[in-house]
Amino acid sequence: MAVTITNVRCILTAPAGIGLAIVKVETSDAGLYGLGCATFTQRLTAVKAAVEDYLHPLLIGRDVARIEDIWQLCYQNSYWRNSPVLNNAISGVDQALWDIKGKQANLPLYDLLGGKSRDGVAVYRHADGRDPQEVLDNVYRLKAQGIMYIRCQLGGYGGPARRADARPYDNVGVYGGIKGQVRSPEGALEGEYYDPDAYMRSVIEMFDFLRSKLGFETPLLHDVHERLPPIEAVRFAKLLEPYRLFFLEDPLPPEHIEWFRRIRQHAAVPLAMGELFTHPLEWKPLITEQLIDFIRVHISAIGGITPARKLAALCEAFGVRTAWHGPGDVSPVGHAANVHLDLHLHNFGIQEFSGLPDPLPEVFPGCPELRNGYLYVSDRPGLGIDINESLAAKYPLHDEMSQFKGGVVRWTQSRLPDGTLWRP
Ligand code: GCO
Ligand code: MG
């Protein structure tokens, strides 16, 4: 007698101040349920609607065993497909079905997928700072915690917003760069202003400083976050060659992926791309032409574990390694899915990890654990993680939270000095 789906619902919660979406799939086998990450933090209520208004009625009564068929059904049921909202909704269901299958088989997901290729998952963590010395201080802090790979950035994402009342020549923070003079025209609109050239110059100076202090045995990374015009990304990659980065992340936006051919022609910097990808046509040329070295998709944004396994296999055939997206806006359930895949996949590269601060481990019992630079998951069946729903309900999304309802997303309103919007 098949175990069938009896309920599909999306839980929104923000225990650490970042909105998360978790799908719970309940079944006809009393007490058997699965959890999946559906976190698209900038559009959470849209994901919840996609899950509960469309996938719930589509899936009630279906056999939980048929993960592939259910994934394909959800993917094509909307006719138009490959959007981040719909893919995140599908991911929530897909990860939950893998969680259920592991529970039924009494196996942790990594075993269900074919067993371990390694016993711990090496991570990189973020060393940010307002100046190179502060970045260096944070590098040493992370190294003291046993972190082996370190991403170095100057400034926050977009830096402090340029308020309407700001004077035209106010110094403003830049994503990845130090405060630079931004000369804006009169009446320039509010936004996260930054100067691409100041950003580039400051990052070169930062790595020059870091390498002079650290030497070359610490693998360092950097995230461009799509903030440069294509030709500048080519120039920037070449300028960074002497600093031997482990990888340079997101040098281009998805809209300009053809420029990766030119970066490859001019620079030997290992390249990582993918957190913004939602469509197979975005990653296929980069992998089959070996234009990148690490694929960095946000697993819930491509539809979950089922497509991630297929993507990893394609990458293995072309010598591309995985580096799944692992920021604060992936739920602990999503981080667990990342780590199970990381433990299993032969072509694992590195895992981004933003940490799981309190009260996340309390709301999500069974969170992955970071010890001396490596991540570990529990050996409990499935994803090995749970959600305490009554606790989760104590951390609702709220209007003051950026990226939700009244809290319009600010950091993505990045603007060039003359006020032109530039995609983050
Ligand atoms: C990273 C990413 C994130 C994204 C964020 C978007 O490398 O971790 O760039 O910081 O900006 O996940 O919501
Ligand atoms: Mg990034």
mmCIF file with all atom_site columns, N, CA and C and ligand atoms in Angstrom, residues 124 126 151 153 157 175 222-226 249-250 275 296 325 327 352, ligand 2:
data_model
loop_
_atom_site.group_PDB
_atom_site.id
_atom_site.type_symbol
_atom_site.label_atom_id
_atom_site.label_alt_id
_atom_site.label_comp_id
_atom_site.label_asym_id
_atom_site.label_entity_id
_atom_site.label_seq_id
_atom_site.pdbx_PDB_ins_code
_atom_site.Cartn_x
_atom_site.Cartn_y
_atom_site.Cartn_z
_atom_site.occupancy
_atom_site.B_iso_or_equiv
_atom_site.pdbx_formal_charge
_atom_site.auth_seq_id
_atom_site.auth_comp_id
_atom_site.auth_asym_id
_atom_site.auth_atom_id
_atom_site.pdbx_PDB_model_num
ATOM   1  N  N  . TYR A 1 124 ? 34.158 27.482 3.480   1.00 0.00 ? 124 TYR A N  1
ATOM   2  C  CA . TYR A 1 124 ? 34.774 28.809 3.530   1.00 0.00 ? 124 TYR A CA 1
ATOM   3  C  C  . TYR A 1 124 ? 33.815 29.730 4.267   1.00 0.00 ? 124 TYR A C  1
ATOM   4  N  N  . HIS A 1 126 ? 33.275 34.034 5.751   1.00 0.00 ? 126 HIS A N  1
ATOM   5  C  CA . HIS A 1 126 ? 33.467 35.408 5.271   1.00 0.00 ? 126 HIS A CA 1
ATOM   6  C  C  . HIS A 1 126 ? 34.270 36.239 6.265   1.00 0.00 ? 126 HIS A C  1
ATOM   7  N  N  . ARG A 1 151 ? 36.807 33.932 2.535   1.00 0.00 ? 151 ARG A N  1
ATOM   8  C  CA . ARG A 1 151 ? 36.387 34.903 1.527   1.00 0.00 ? 151 ARG A CA 1
ATOM   9  C  C  . ARG A 1 151 ? 36.585 36.289 2.106   1.00 0.00 ? 151 ARG A C  1
ATOM   10 N  N  . GLN A 1 153 ? 36.144 40.447 1.829   1.00 0.00 ? 153 GLN A N  1
ATOM   11 C  CA . GLN A 1 153 ? 35.374 41.531 1.188   1.00 0.00 ? 153 GLN A CA 1
ATOM   12 C  C  . GLN A 1 153 ? 35.589 42.832 1.963   1.00 0.00 ? 153 GLN A C  1
ATOM   13 N  N  . TYR A 1 157 ? 27.176 44.479 1.568   1.00 0.00 ? 157 TYR A N  1
ATOM   14 C  CA . TYR A 1 157 ? 26.531 44.394 0.251   1.00 0.00 ? 157 TYR A CA 1
ATOM   15 C  C  . TYR A 1 157 ? 25.922 45.741 -0.048  1.00 0.00 ? 157 TYR A C  1
ATOM   16 N  N  . TYR A 1 175 ? 29.831 47.719 -2.161  1.00 0.00 ? 175 TYR A N  1
ATOM   17 C  CA . TYR A 1 175 ? 29.939 46.281 -1.957  1.00 0.00 ? 175 TYR A CA 1
ATOM   18 C  C  . TYR A 1 175 ? 31.366 45.887 -2.302  1.00 0.00 ? 175 TYR A C  1
ATOM   19 N  N  . HIS A 1 222 ? 37.083 35.706 -3.255  1.00 0.00 ? 222 HIS A N  1
ATOM   20 C  CA . HIS A 1 222 ? 36.441 37.023 -3.321  1.00 0.00 ? 222 HIS A CA 1
ATOM   21 C  C  . HIS A 1 222 ? 35.169 36.936 -4.158  1.00 0.00 ? 222 HIS A C  1
ATOM   22 N  N  . ASP A 1 223 ? 34.154 37.695 -3.742  1.00 0.00 ? 223 ASP A N  1
ATOM   23 C  CA . ASP A 1 223 ? 32.858 37.704 -4.415  1.00 0.00 ? 223 ASP A CA 1
ATOM   24 C  C  . ASP A 1 223 ? 32.642 39.061 -5.073  1.00 0.00 ? 223 ASP A C  1
ATOM   25 N  N  . VAL A 1 224 ? 32.638 39.102 -6.399  1.00 0.00 ? 224 VAL A N  1
ATOM   26 C  CA . VAL A 1 224 ? 32.414 40.357 -7.132  1.00 0.00 ? 224 VAL A CA 1
ATOM   27 C  C  . VAL A 1 224 ? 30.946 40.771 -7.055  1.00 0.00 ? 224 VAL A C  1
ATOM   28 N  N  . HIS A 1 225 ? 30.097 39.764 -6.932  1.00 0.00 ? 225 HIS A N  1
ATOM   29 C  CA . HIS A 1 225 ? 28.654 39.981 -6.781  1.00 0.00 ? 225 HIS A CA 1
ATOM   30 C  C  . HIS A 1 225 ? 28.075 40.742 -7.975  1.00 0.00 ? 225 HIS A C  1
ATOM   31 N  N  . GLU A 1 226 ? 28.618 40.443 -9.144  1.00 0.00 ? 226 GLU A N  1
ATOM   32 C  CA . GLU A 1 226 ? 28.088 40.947 -10.418 1.00 0.00 ? 226 GLU A CA 1
ATOM   33 C  C  . GLU A 1 226 ? 28.162 42.473 -10.550 1.00 0.00 ? 226 GLU A C  1
ATOM   34 N  N  . GLU A 1 249 ? 34.354 34.834 -7.384  1.00 0.00 ? 249 GLU A N  1
ATOM   35 C  CA . GLU A 1 249 ? 32.936 34.476 -7.473  1.00 0.00 ? 249 GLU A CA 1
ATOM   36 C  C  . GLU A 1 249 ? 32.121 35.545 -8.181  1.00 0.00 ? 249 GLU A C  1
ATOM   37 N  N  . ASP A 1 250 ? 31.180 35.084 -9.015  1.00 0.00 ? 250 ASP A N  1
ATOM   38 C  CA . ASP A 1 250 ? 30.198 35.952 -9.669  1.00 0.00 ? 250 ASP A CA 1
ATOM   39 C  C  . ASP A 1 250 ? 30.822 37.204 -10.281 1.00 0.00 ? 250 ASP A C  1
ATOM   40 N  N  . GLU A 1 275 ? 24.970 31.434 -8.087  1.00 0.00 ? 275 GLU A N  1
ATOM   41 C  CA . GLU A 1 275 ? 23.937 31.591 -7.049  1.00 0.00 ? 275 GLU A CA 1
ATOM   42 C  C  . GLU A 1 275 ? 22.653 32.206 -7.603  1.00 0.00 ? 275 GLU A C  1
ATOM   43 N  N  . ARG A 1 296 ? 27.988 27.358 -8.311  1.00 0.00 ? 296 ARG A N  1
ATOM   44 C  CA . ARG A 1 296 ? 27.581 27.855 -6.988  1.00 0.00 ? 296 ARG A CA 1
ATOM   45 C  C  . ARG A 1 296 ? 26.074 28.044 -6.852  1.00 0.00 ? 296 ARG A C  1
ATOM   46 N  N  . HIS A 1 325 ? 25.765 27.470 -2.862  1.00 0.00 ? 325 HIS A N  1
ATOM   47 C  CA . HIS A 1 325 ? 25.508 28.726 -2.149  1.00 0.00 ? 325 HIS A CA 1
ATOM   48 C  C  . HIS A 1 325 ? 25.104 28.391 -0.713  1.00 0.00 ? 325 HIS A C  1
ATOM   49 N  N  . PRO A 1 327 ? 24.563 31.036 2.188   1.00 0.00 ? 327 PRO A N  1
ATOM   50 C  CA . PRO A 1 327 ? 24.472 32.264 2.976   1.00 0.00 ? 327 PRO A CA 1
ATOM   51 C  C  . PRO A 1 327 ? 23.485 32.141 4.122   1.00 0.00 ? 327 PRO A C  1
ATOM   52 N  N  . GLU A 1 352 ? 30.227 26.990 1.011   1.00 0.00 ? 352 GLU A N  1
ATOM   53 C  CA . GLU A 1 352 ? 30.065 28.279 1.698   1.00 0.00 ? 352 GLU A CA 1
ATOM   54 C  C  . GLU A 1 352 ? 29.235 28.029 2.947   1.00 0.00 ? 352 GLU A C  1
HETATM 55 MG MG . MG  B 2 .   ? 27.869 35.608 -3.745  1.00 0.00 ? 2   MG  B MG 1
#
